Coordinates of C-alpha atoms in Angstrom, one line a residue:
M16 CA 112.9 36.8 106.7
A17 CA 109.7 37.6 104.7
V18 CA 106.6 35.6 105.6
T19 CA 104.8 34.3 102.5
N20 CA 101.0 34.8 102.2
P21 CA 99.6 31.5 100.8
G22 CA 96.3 33.2 99.9
A23 CA 98.0 36.1 98.0
E24 CA 100.3 33.6 96.2
V25 CA 97.5 31.4 94.9
L26 CA 95.5 34.4 93.8
S27 CA 98.5 35.8 91.9
R28 CA 98.9 32.4 90.2
L29 CA 95.3 32.4 89.2
V30 CA 95.5 35.9 87.8
D31 CA 98.6 34.8 85.7
S32 CA 96.7 31.7 84.5
V33 CA 93.8 33.8 83.2
K34 CA 96.3 36.2 81.5
E35 CA 97.9 33.3 79.8
V36 CA 94.6 31.9 78.6
S37 CA 93.6 35.4 77.4
G38 CA 96.8 35.7 75.3
L39 CA 96.3 32.5 73.5
P40 CA 95.7 32.8 69.7
E41 CA 92.3 31.9 68.2
C42 CA 91.9 28.2 67.6
K43 CA 91.5 27.2 64.0
N44 CA 90.6 23.6 63.9
F45 CA 87.8 21.2 64.8
F46 CA 87.9 22.3 68.4
K47 CA 87.3 26.0 67.7
K48 CA 84.0 26.1 69.5
M49 CA 85.1 24.1 72.6
H50 CA 88.3 26.1 72.8
G51 CA 86.5 29.4 72.5
N52 CA 83.9 28.6 75.1
L53 CA 86.5 27.5 77.7
V54 CA 88.6 30.6 77.0
R55 CA 85.6 32.9 77.3
R56 CA 84.4 31.4 80.6
V57 CA 87.9 31.4 82.2
K58 CA 88.4 35.1 81.2
L59 CA 85.2 36.0 83.1
L60 CA 86.8 34.7 86.3
S61 CA 89.5 37.3 86.3
P62 CA 87.6 40.0 88.3
L63 CA 87.2 37.6 91.2
F64 CA 90.9 36.9 91.5
E65 CA 92.0 40.5 90.9
E66 CA 89.5 42.0 93.5
L67 CA 90.6 39.5 96.2
R68 CA 94.3 39.9 95.4
D69 CA 94.1 43.7 95.5
G70 CA 91.9 43.8 98.6
N71 CA 94.7 42.6 100.9
E72 CA 92.2 40.4 102.8
G73 CA 93.6 37.1 104.2
L74 CA 92.0 33.9 103.1
S75 CA 91.1 31.0 105.4
Q76 CA 92.4 27.5 104.9
E77 CA 89.0 26.4 103.5
E78 CA 89.0 29.3 101.0
I79 CA 92.7 28.6 100.0
K80 CA 91.9 24.9 99.4
G81 CA 89.0 25.8 97.0
F82 CA 91.3 28.3 95.1
E83 CA 94.1 25.7 94.9
L84 CA 91.7 23.2 93.3
L85 CA 90.7 26.0 90.8
R86 CA 94.4 26.8 90.1
D87 CA 95.1 23.1 89.3
A88 CA 92.1 23.0 86.9
L89 CA 93.2 26.3 85.2
D90 CA 96.8 25.0 84.8
S91 CA 95.4 21.9 83.1
S92 CA 93.2 24.1 81.0
V93 CA 96.2 26.1 79.7
D94 CA 97.9 22.9 78.7
L95 CA 94.9 21.6 76.9
L96 CA 94.2 24.9 75.1
K97 CA 97.8 25.1 73.9
S98 CA 97.8 21.6 72.7
T99 CA 94.7 22.0 70.6
N100 CA 96.2 25.1 69.0
D101 CA 99.4 23.3 68.0
G102 CA 100.2 20.1 66.2
S103 CA 98.5 18.1 63.5
K104 CA 94.9 19.1 62.9
L105 CA 94.1 15.7 61.3
F106 CA 95.6 13.8 64.2
Q107 CA 93.5 15.9 66.6
C108 CA 90.4 15.3 64.5
L109 CA 91.0 11.5 64.6
Q110 CA 91.4 11.8 68.4
R111 CA 88.4 14.1 68.7
D112 CA 86.4 11.9 71.1
K113 CA 89.3 11.7 73.5
I114 CA 90.1 15.5 73.3
A115 CA 86.4 16.4 73.7
A116 CA 86.3 14.2 76.8
Q117 CA 89.3 16.2 78.2
F118 CA 87.4 19.5 77.6
H119 CA 84.4 18.1 79.4
Q120 CA 86.5 16.7 82.3
L121 CA 88.1 20.2 82.8
T122 CA 84.7 21.8 82.7
E123 CA 83.7 19.4 85.5
Q124 CA 86.9 20.2 87.5
I125 CA 86.4 23.9 87.3
E126 CA 82.8 23.7 88.2
A127 CA 83.6 21.5 91.2
A128 CA 86.3 23.9 92.3
L129 CA 84.0 26.8 92.1
S130 CA 81.5 24.9 94.2
D131 CA 84.1 24.5 96.9
I132 CA 84.7 28.3 97.1
P133 CA 82.5 29.9 99.9
Y134 CA 81.5 33.1 98.1
D135 CA 79.3 34.2 101.0
K136 CA 82.4 34.5 103.2
L137 CA 84.5 36.5 100.8
D138 CA 84.6 40.3 100.7
L139 CA 83.4 40.8 97.2
S140 CA 81.6 43.7 95.5
E141 CA 78.0 42.9 94.4
E142 CA 78.9 43.3 90.7
V143 CA 81.8 40.8 90.9
R144 CA 79.7 38.4 93.0
E145 CA 76.9 38.4 90.4
Q146 CA 79.4 37.9 87.6
I147 CA 81.0 34.9 89.3
E148 CA 77.7 33.3 90.1
L149 CA 76.7 33.7 86.4
V150 CA 80.0 32.1 85.2
H151 CA 79.4 29.3 87.7
V152 CA 76.0 28.7 86.3
Q153 CA 77.6 28.5 82.8
F154 CA 80.1 25.9 83.9
R155 CA 77.3 23.9 85.6
R156 CA 75.2 23.9 82.4
A157 CA 78.2 23.0 80.2
K158 CA 79.1 20.1 82.6
G159 CA 75.6 18.7 82.2
R160 CA 75.4 19.3 78.5
P161 CA 78.5 17.9 76.7
D162 CA 78.9 18.8 73.0
S163 CA 77.0 16.4 70.7
P164 CA 79.1 14.5 68.1
D165 CA 79.4 16.0 64.6
L166 CA 77.7 13.3 62.6
Q167 CA 78.4 15.0 59.3
L168 CA 82.2 15.0 60.1
D169 CA 82.1 11.4 61.2
H170 CA 80.4 10.4 57.9
D171 CA 82.8 12.5 55.7
L172 CA 85.9 11.2 57.5
S173 CA 84.7 7.6 57.1
L174 CA 84.1 8.0 53.3
A175 CA 87.3 10.0 52.8
Q176 CA 89.4 7.2 54.4
K177 CA 87.6 4.3 52.7
E178 CA 87.3 5.6 49.1
R179 CA 90.3 6.0 46.8
D180 CA 88.9 9.1 45.1
P181 CA 86.4 10.6 47.5
D182 CA 83.6 13.0 46.2
P183 CA 85.1 16.5 46.0
A184 CA 82.2 17.8 48.1
I185 CA 83.3 15.6 51.0
L186 CA 86.9 16.9 50.8
R187 CA 85.6 20.4 50.5
R188 CA 83.6 20.0 53.8
L189 CA 86.7 18.5 55.5
S190 CA 88.9 21.3 54.2
E191 CA 86.5 23.9 55.7
K192 CA 85.9 22.1 58.9
L193 CA 89.5 21.5 59.7
H194 CA 90.7 25.0 58.4
L195 CA 92.9 23.3 55.8
R196 CA 91.9 25.6 52.9
T197 CA 95.1 26.7 51.3
I198 CA 98.5 25.3 50.2
N199 CA 100.1 27.1 53.1
D200 CA 97.6 25.5 55.5
L201 CA 98.5 22.1 54.2
K202 CA 102.2 22.7 54.2
N203 CA 102.0 23.6 57.9
E204 CA 99.9 20.5 58.5
S205 CA 102.5 18.4 56.7
L206 CA 105.2 19.8 58.9
A207 CA 103.1 19.2 62.0
F208 CA 102.5 15.6 60.9
H209 CA 106.2 15.2 60.3
E210 CA 107.0 16.3 63.8
L211 CA 104.3 14.0 65.1
V212 CA 105.9 11.0 63.4
I213 CA 109.3 11.9 64.8
S214 CA 108.1 12.4 68.3
S215 CA 105.9 9.4 68.5
G216 CA 108.5 7.3 70.2
G217 CA 108.7 4.8 67.4
D218 CA 105.0 3.9 67.5
P219 CA 102.7 6.3 65.6
G220 CA 100.2 3.5 65.5
D221 CA 97.3 3.1 63.1
C222 CA 96.7 6.8 62.7
F223 CA 99.9 7.1 60.6
E224 CA 98.4 5.6 57.5
E225 CA 95.1 7.3 58.1
I226 CA 96.6 10.8 58.4
S227 CA 99.0 10.2 55.5
S228 CA 96.1 9.2 53.2
L229 CA 93.8 12.0 54.3
L230 CA 96.5 14.6 53.9
R231 CA 97.4 13.4 50.5
K232 CA 93.8 13.6 49.3
L233 CA 93.3 17.0 50.8
K234 CA 96.5 18.3 49.2
D235 CA 95.4 17.0 45.8
F236 CA 91.9 18.5 46.2
V237 CA 93.2 22.0 47.1
L238 CA 95.8 22.0 44.3
I239 CA 93.1 21.1 41.7
E240 CA 89.9 22.8 43.0
N241 CA 90.6 25.6 45.4
P242 CA 90.7 28.9 43.4
E243 CA 92.2 30.8 46.3
V244 CA 95.9 31.4 46.5
D245 CA 98.3 33.3 48.7
I246 CA 98.9 36.1 46.2
T247 CA 102.1 37.1 47.9
E248 CA 103.7 33.8 46.8
G249 CA 104.3 34.3 43.1
E250 CA 105.3 30.9 42.1
K251 CA 102.4 29.2 43.8
G252 CA 100.0 31.7 42.3
L253 CA 101.5 31.4 38.9
M254 CA 101.1 27.7 38.8
K255 CA 97.8 27.4 40.8
H256 CA 95.6 26.3 38.0
R257 CA 98.2 24.1 36.3
S258 CA 99.7 22.2 39.3
P259 CA 100.0 18.5 38.4
V260 CA 99.0 15.9 40.9
I261 CA 102.1 14.3 42.4
P262 CA 102.0 10.5 42.1
D263 CA 101.7 8.8 45.5
D264 CA 104.8 6.7 44.9
F265 CA 106.9 9.9 44.4
R266 CA 105.9 11.3 47.9
C267 CA 107.8 10.6 51.0
P268 CA 105.5 8.7 53.4
I269 CA 106.7 10.9 56.3
S270 CA 106.6 14.4 54.9
L271 CA 104.2 13.7 52.0
E272 CA 106.4 16.0 49.8
L273 CA 108.0 15.1 46.5
M274 CA 111.2 13.2 47.2
K275 CA 114.5 14.7 46.1
D276 CA 116.8 12.0 47.5
P277 CA 114.8 8.7 47.9
V278 CA 116.4 6.0 49.9
I279 CA 115.4 2.4 50.7
V280 CA 115.4 1.0 54.3
S281 CA 115.7 -2.7 55.3
T282 CA 111.9 -3.3 55.0
G283 CA 111.9 -2.3 51.4
Q284 CA 110.1 1.0 52.0
T285 CA 111.4 4.2 50.4
Y286 CA 111.6 7.6 52.2
E287 CA 113.2 11.0 51.6
R288 CA 116.7 10.7 53.0
S289 CA 116.5 13.7 55.4
C290 CA 113.2 12.6 56.9
I291 CA 114.1 9.0 57.6
Q292 CA 117.5 10.1 58.9
K293 CA 115.9 12.4 61.4
W294 CA 113.6 9.5 62.4
L295 CA 116.7 7.2 63.0
D296 CA 118.6 9.9 64.7
A297 CA 115.8 10.2 67.2
G298 CA 116.6 6.6 68.3
H299 CA 113.8 4.8 66.5
K300 CA 114.4 1.2 65.3
T301 CA 111.2 0.6 63.3
C302 CA 110.0 1.4 59.8
P303 CA 107.5 4.3 60.2
K304 CA 105.1 3.0 57.6
T305 CA 105.1 -0.8 58.4
Q306 CA 106.1 -0.7 62.1
Q307 CA 108.5 -3.6 61.4
T308 CA 111.8 -3.6 63.2
L309 CA 114.6 -2.5 61.0
L310 CA 117.3 -5.2 60.6
H311 CA 119.9 -2.5 60.0
T312 CA 119.9 1.3 59.6
A313 CA 121.8 1.5 56.2
L314 CA 120.1 3.7 53.6
T315 CA 120.3 2.5 50.0
P316 CA 119.8 5.2 47.3
N317 CA 116.8 4.4 45.1
Y318 CA 118.3 5.5 41.7
V319 CA 115.5 4.1 39.6
L320 CA 112.8 6.1 41.5
K321 CA 115.1 9.2 41.5
S322 CA 115.3 9.0 37.7
L323 CA 111.5 8.6 37.3
I324 CA 110.9 11.6 39.5
A325 CA 113.3 13.7 37.5
L326 CA 111.6 12.6 34.2
W327 CA 108.1 13.4 35.7
C328 CA 109.3 16.8 36.8
E329 CA 110.6 17.6 33.3
N330 CA 107.4 16.5 31.6
N331 CA 105.1 18.4 34.0
G332 CA 107.0 21.6 34.3
V333 CA 107.8 21.0 38.0
E334 CA 111.0 22.3 39.5
L335 CA 113.5 19.5 39.9
P336 CA 114.3 18.9 43.6
K337 CA 117.3 20.9 44.6
N338 CA 120.1 18.3 44.8
Q339 CA 119.5 17.2 41.2
G340 CA 121.6 19.9 39.7
A341 CA 122.3 21.8 42.9
C342 CA 124.1 25.1 42.7
R343 CA 127.7 24.7 43.4
S344 CA 128.8 28.3 43.9
K345 CA 132.5 29.0 43.6
K346 CA 132.3 32.7 44.4
P347 CA 129.5 35.0 45.7
G348 CA 127.3 36.0 42.9
T349 CA 128.3 33.2 40.5
C350 CA 126.5 29.9 40.0
V351 CA 127.2 26.7 38.1
S352 CA 124.1 24.6 37.6
D353 CA 123.3 21.5 35.4
C354 CA 124.2 23.8 32.5
D355 CA 127.6 25.5 32.8
R356 CA 128.2 29.2 32.4
A357 CA 130.1 28.8 29.1
A358 CA 127.0 27.1 27.6
I359 CA 124.7 29.9 28.7
D360 CA 127.1 32.5 27.4
A361 CA 127.1 30.7 24.0
L362 CA 123.3 30.8 23.9
L363 CA 123.4 34.5 24.8
G364 CA 125.8 35.1 21.9
K365 CA 123.3 33.6 19.5
L366 CA 120.5 35.7 21.0
A367 CA 122.5 38.9 20.4
N368 CA 124.2 38.2 17.1
G369 CA 122.7 35.1 15.5
N370 CA 120.4 34.8 12.5
V371 CA 116.6 34.2 13.0
E372 CA 117.0 30.4 13.2
E373 CA 119.8 30.7 15.8
Q374 CA 117.9 33.2 17.9
R375 CA 114.8 31.0 17.8
A376 CA 116.8 27.9 18.9
A377 CA 118.7 29.8 21.6
A378 CA 115.5 31.4 23.1
G379 CA 113.9 27.9 23.1
E380 CA 116.8 26.4 24.9
L381 CA 116.9 29.2 27.5
R382 CA 113.1 28.7 28.0
L383 CA 113.6 25.1 28.8
L384 CA 116.6 25.7 31.1
A385 CA 114.7 28.4 33.0
K386 CA 111.8 26.1 33.4
R387 CA 113.9 23.3 34.8
N388 CA 115.0 24.6 38.2
A389 CA 115.7 27.6 40.5
D390 CA 119.5 27.4 40.1
N391 CA 119.2 27.8 36.3
R392 CA 117.0 30.8 36.7
V393 CA 119.7 32.5 38.8
C394 CA 122.5 31.6 36.4
I395 CA 120.7 32.7 33.3
A396 CA 119.7 36.1 34.8
E397 CA 123.3 36.6 36.2
A398 CA 124.7 36.0 32.7
G399 CA 122.7 38.9 31.3
A400 CA 120.0 37.1 29.4
I401 CA 117.0 39.2 30.4
P402 CA 117.7 42.4 28.3
L403 CA 118.3 40.2 25.3
L404 CA 115.1 38.3 25.8
V405 CA 113.2 41.5 26.2
E406 CA 114.5 42.7 22.8
L407 CA 113.2 39.5 21.2
L408 CA 109.7 40.3 22.4
S409 CA 109.5 42.5 19.3
S410 CA 110.7 39.8 16.9
T411 CA 108.7 39.3 13.7
D412 CA 109.2 35.6 14.0
P413 CA 106.2 34.3 16.0
R414 CA 108.0 31.2 17.5
T415 CA 110.9 33.3 18.7
Q416 CA 108.5 35.7 20.3
E417 CA 106.8 32.8 22.0
H418 CA 110.1 31.4 23.3
A419 CA 111.2 34.9 24.6
V420 CA 108.0 35.7 26.5
T421 CA 107.9 32.1 28.0
A422 CA 111.5 32.3 29.0
L423 CA 110.8 35.6 30.8
L424 CA 107.8 33.9 32.5
N425 CA 110.0 31.1 33.8
L426 CA 112.7 33.5 34.9
S427 CA 110.2 35.7 36.7
I428 CA 109.4 32.9 39.1
N429 CA 112.6 34.0 40.9
D430 CA 111.5 37.1 42.9
S431 CA 114.9 38.9 42.4
N432 CA 114.5 38.5 38.6
K433 CA 111.1 40.3 38.6
G434 CA 112.8 43.7 39.2
T435 CA 115.4 43.0 36.5
I436 CA 112.7 42.2 34.0
V437 CA 110.8 45.4 34.8
N438 CA 113.9 47.5 34.8
A439 CA 114.8 46.2 31.3
G440 CA 111.6 47.9 30.1
A441 CA 109.7 44.6 29.5
I442 CA 106.2 45.6 30.5
P443 CA 105.1 47.6 27.4
D444 CA 106.6 44.8 25.1
I445 CA 104.9 42.0 27.1
V446 CA 101.6 44.0 26.8
D447 CA 102.2 44.2 23.0
V448 CA 102.7 40.5 22.8
L449 CA 99.5 40.1 24.8
K450 CA 97.7 42.2 22.2
N451 CA 99.2 40.9 19.0
G452 CA 101.1 37.6 19.5
S453 CA 100.0 34.0 18.8
M454 CA 97.6 32.4 21.2
E455 CA 100.4 30.6 23.1
A456 CA 102.4 33.8 23.3
R457 CA 99.3 35.7 24.5
E458 CA 98.6 33.1 27.2
N459 CA 102.2 33.2 28.5
A460 CA 102.3 37.0 28.3
A461 CA 99.2 37.0 30.6
A462 CA 100.9 34.6 33.0
T463 CA 104.1 36.7 33.0
L464 CA 102.1 39.9 33.8
F465 CA 100.5 38.1 36.7
S466 CA 103.9 36.9 38.0
L467 CA 105.3 40.5 37.8
S468 CA 102.2 42.0 39.4
V469 CA 103.0 40.1 42.6
I470 CA 105.1 43.2 43.4
D471 CA 102.6 46.0 44.2
E472 CA 104.3 48.8 42.3
N473 CA 104.2 46.7 39.2
K474 CA 100.4 46.5 39.4
V475 CA 100.3 50.2 38.7
A476 CA 102.8 50.1 35.8
I477 CA 101.1 47.1 34.2
G478 CA 97.6 48.7 34.4
A479 CA 99.0 52.0 33.0
A480 CA 100.6 50.1 30.1
G481 CA 97.1 49.1 28.8
A482 CA 97.3 45.5 29.8
I483 CA 93.7 45.2 31.2
P484 CA 91.7 45.6 27.9
A485 CA 94.0 43.0 26.2
L486 CA 93.6 40.6 29.2
I487 CA 89.8 41.0 28.9
R488 CA 90.0 40.1 25.2
L489 CA 92.0 37.0 26.1
L490 CA 89.4 36.2 28.8
C491 CA 86.7 36.3 26.1
D492 CA 88.3 34.5 23.2
G493 CA 91.2 32.5 24.6
T494 CA 91.6 28.8 25.1
P495 CA 90.5 27.4 28.5
R496 CA 94.0 27.8 29.7
G497 CA 94.3 31.3 28.3
K498 CA 91.1 32.3 30.0
K499 CA 92.5 31.0 33.3
D500 CA 95.7 32.9 32.8
A501 CA 93.8 36.1 31.9
A502 CA 91.5 35.8 34.9
T503 CA 94.4 35.2 37.3
A504 CA 96.2 38.3 36.0
I505 CA 93.0 40.5 36.1
F506 CA 92.3 39.4 39.7
N507 CA 95.7 40.2 40.9
L508 CA 95.9 43.6 39.1
S509 CA 92.5 44.6 40.5
I510 CA 93.9 44.5 44.0
Y511 CA 95.1 48.0 43.1
Q512 CA 92.2 50.4 43.3
G513 CA 93.0 52.3 40.1
N514 CA 92.9 49.0 38.1
K515 CA 89.4 48.2 39.2
A516 CA 88.2 51.3 37.4
R517 CA 90.2 50.4 34.3
A518 CA 88.7 46.9 34.2
V519 CA 85.2 48.2 34.6
R520 CA 85.6 50.8 31.9
A521 CA 87.1 48.2 29.6
G522 CA 84.0 46.1 29.9
I523 CA 85.0 43.4 32.3
V524 CA 81.5 42.9 33.9
P525 CA 79.5 41.5 31.0
P526 CA 81.8 38.6 30.2
L527 CA 82.1 37.8 33.9
M528 CA 78.3 37.6 34.2
R529 CA 78.3 35.3 31.2
F530 CA 80.8 33.0 32.9
L531 CA 78.7 33.1 36.0
K532 CA 75.6 32.0 34.2
D533 CA 77.4 29.2 32.4
A534 CA 78.1 26.7 35.2
G535 CA 79.5 24.2 32.7
G536 CA 82.1 26.6 31.3
G537 CA 84.6 26.1 34.1
M538 CA 85.0 29.8 34.9
V539 CA 82.5 30.4 37.7
D540 CA 85.1 30.4 40.4
E541 CA 87.3 33.0 38.7
A542 CA 84.3 35.2 37.7
L543 CA 83.0 35.4 41.3
A544 CA 86.5 36.1 42.7
I545 CA 86.9 39.0 40.3
L546 CA 83.4 40.3 40.8
A547 CA 83.9 40.3 44.6
I548 CA 87.0 42.4 44.3
L549 CA 85.4 44.8 41.8
A550 CA 82.3 45.3 43.9
S551 CA 84.3 47.1 46.5
H552 CA 84.8 50.0 44.0
Q553 CA 81.9 52.3 43.3
E554 CA 82.1 52.0 39.5
G555 CA 82.3 48.2 39.8
K556 CA 79.3 48.2 42.1
T557 CA 77.3 50.2 39.7
A558 CA 78.3 48.2 36.6
I559 CA 77.5 44.9 38.4
G560 CA 74.2 46.2 39.6
Q561 CA 73.2 47.1 36.1
A562 CA 73.8 43.5 34.9
E563 CA 70.8 42.1 36.8
P564 CA 73.1 39.8 38.9
I565 CA 70.8 38.9 41.8
P566 CA 69.1 35.8 40.4
V567 CA 72.4 34.1 39.5
L568 CA 74.0 35.3 42.8
M569 CA 71.1 33.7 44.8
E570 CA 71.5 30.5 42.9
V571 CA 75.2 30.4 43.8
I572 CA 74.4 31.2 47.5
R573 CA 71.9 28.3 47.5
T574 CA 74.0 25.6 45.7
G575 CA 77.6 26.8 45.2
S576 CA 80.9 25.7 46.9
P577 CA 81.7 27.4 50.3
R578 CA 84.2 29.8 48.6
N579 CA 81.8 30.7 45.8
R580 CA 78.9 31.2 48.2
E581 CA 81.2 33.5 50.2
N582 CA 82.1 35.6 47.1
A583 CA 78.5 35.7 45.9
A584 CA 77.4 37.0 49.3
A585 CA 80.1 39.7 49.2
V586 CA 78.9 40.9 45.8
L587 CA 75.3 40.8 46.9
W588 CA 76.1 42.8 50.0
A589 CA 78.0 45.4 48.0
I590 CA 75.2 46.0 45.5
C591 CA 72.4 46.0 48.0
T592 CA 74.1 48.4 50.4
G593 CA 72.3 51.8 49.9
D594 CA 70.1 50.5 47.1
A595 CA 66.5 49.8 48.1
E596 CA 65.6 48.5 44.6
Q597 CA 68.2 45.8 44.7
L598 CA 67.1 44.8 48.2
K599 CA 63.5 44.6 46.9
I600 CA 64.6 42.2 44.1
A601 CA 66.5 40.1 46.6
R602 CA 63.4 39.8 48.8
E603 CA 61.2 38.8 45.8
L604 CA 63.7 36.0 45.1
D605 CA 63.3 34.6 48.7
A606 CA 66.8 35.7 49.6
E607 CA 66.1 35.7 53.4
E608 CA 65.8 31.9 53.7
A609 CA 69.0 31.2 51.7
L610 CA 70.9 34.0 53.7
K611 CA 69.7 32.6 57.0
E612 CA 71.0 29.2 56.0
L613 CA 74.3 30.8 54.9
S614 CA 74.6 32.7 58.1
E615 CA 74.6 29.4 60.0
S616 CA 76.6 27.1 57.7
G617 CA 78.9 29.3 55.5
T618 CA 82.5 30.3 56.0
D619 CA 83.2 33.0 58.6
R620 CA 83.2 35.8 56.0
A621 CA 80.1 34.4 54.3
K622 CA 78.3 34.4 57.7
R623 CA 79.2 38.0 58.3
K624 CA 78.1 39.1 54.8
A625 CA 74.8 37.1 55.0
G626 CA 74.1 38.7 58.5
S627 CA 74.7 42.2 57.1
I628 CA 72.3 41.6 54.2
L629 CA 69.7 40.3 56.5
E630 CA 70.0 43.4 58.6
L631 CA 69.5 45.6 55.5
L632 CA 66.4 43.6 54.7
Q633 CA 65.1 44.0 58.2
R634 CA 65.6 47.8 58.1
I635 CA 63.6 48.0 54.9
D636 CA 60.8 46.1 56.5
M637 CA 60.9 48.3 59.6
A638 CA 60.8 51.4 57.4
V639 CA 57.8 50.1 55.5
N640 CA 55.9 49.1 58.7
S641 CA 56.5 52.5 60.3
Q642 CA 54.8 54.3 57.4

């Protein structure tokens, strides 16, 4: 029978704990600094455990006791580090004092355990002994110097909770601090909050209303104000600057999403059926929102609210929730939606063989059907509408042309339809509409090109078809909505390197600089985003540098939103790299002070760019001083 070695066993456990800590993902919430500090210090303990384990030296009972205390502390550390990486960021933020106290308590436990280990009696190399003593000093300092409270965060949270419509600057700071910057971030937070409600044992407490309110406000802020989108998600990107704010009464109090099947519980509160059913299935007997005990668990459909939601979706161009006209497939590859196949076939017959009035009416009807929901988009495409609509892009009737390009725009939201549209030869005709159509047709042609350009190979084809000069013209002379459509399409097309050169040669930089200088024009965000992507190309860098951009870039860095400051710093870094004259201009405009402030308070990318520009300025100073 093998004899176990308690010392070797505890050392192996400690090595495994450090490996587990080292493998944890980066923390992206309010506790990022605390999380990172603890991970870094724990990782520095690894050489101690590994050297002792590999040295085959036995440990005394006193030494084993000290290492067992350390093992318990590291096991608790793993649990805390994992918990701060998972779950609702808003819930953790509201519990920040409690969680910060846990970090401090663990720091004290690790420091106490390290104090109980008699280093002088262990067979350690001088290098490892010095490292462990240094780590011990770091834990001792951290124990005596807990993190100070974030007063700005306390202030912002208080106002965001109290005020019905908080200042966007407050929501912007919270969005950055909590790493809830994009729609995807907020969708994940919404799911985490949903799970929190379900797992709360029937008593989510006061924080339910607080988190629900904060998440709703942050969602609305990001939908309206944040110019950044996940460009791989075509539908979100397409609608990013037109997304309507969902009325509070239409959101489920648990998931905060638009309800598709609202039901009423015995307390009179309305929830999405699947969410409240999951709550009840978990054994809860209370109303999540009011905490009142449910007299019964029957769920009554809220037909009035369901009708109001459907009407609101129709009026705002929002896809109807799935089960209002759900696809009832009879065979693979066929679909029957809220409009049956026979009706769609009749419309297609008018597209193909009708007179001008019939074609116009049929294209308009298909435009509305394709806008309504995802099932319709599948049905219409399966019926063969796309080639017929592409033919109508060349119609001499302006209204028919508008209907055709807008129907293709709505159909393109379905990713599988994108390829069908391109294969039907639509790109040259859409570009022609962009050049010569009515203003509405031009706007929707621009939006269609953006939607198609989500697929990388289409970026090349759209650029080669001459779309970029036409988009720049719309950017200059379009309506506010048209300018946004054009900017979105240009940004996405410019991800492909060859299109950057096309945009620069077509004269994109001067209008972007005009937008940048006109803060009231509503196009500063878009202009900076496009300039930042063009500045990575040599021709773009040169053209931007010739437009005397540094004064307005410095103004944005001093006063702009976090995202705009980041993009301005990226442009400034690009044009200053390798250009002593631009660096000289930046120094004359007191760039160093603003860049130092940005390097401390900006987004992660902004900090990196600001630091790089400051290094360039320092090198110039050193070169001058050495002469």
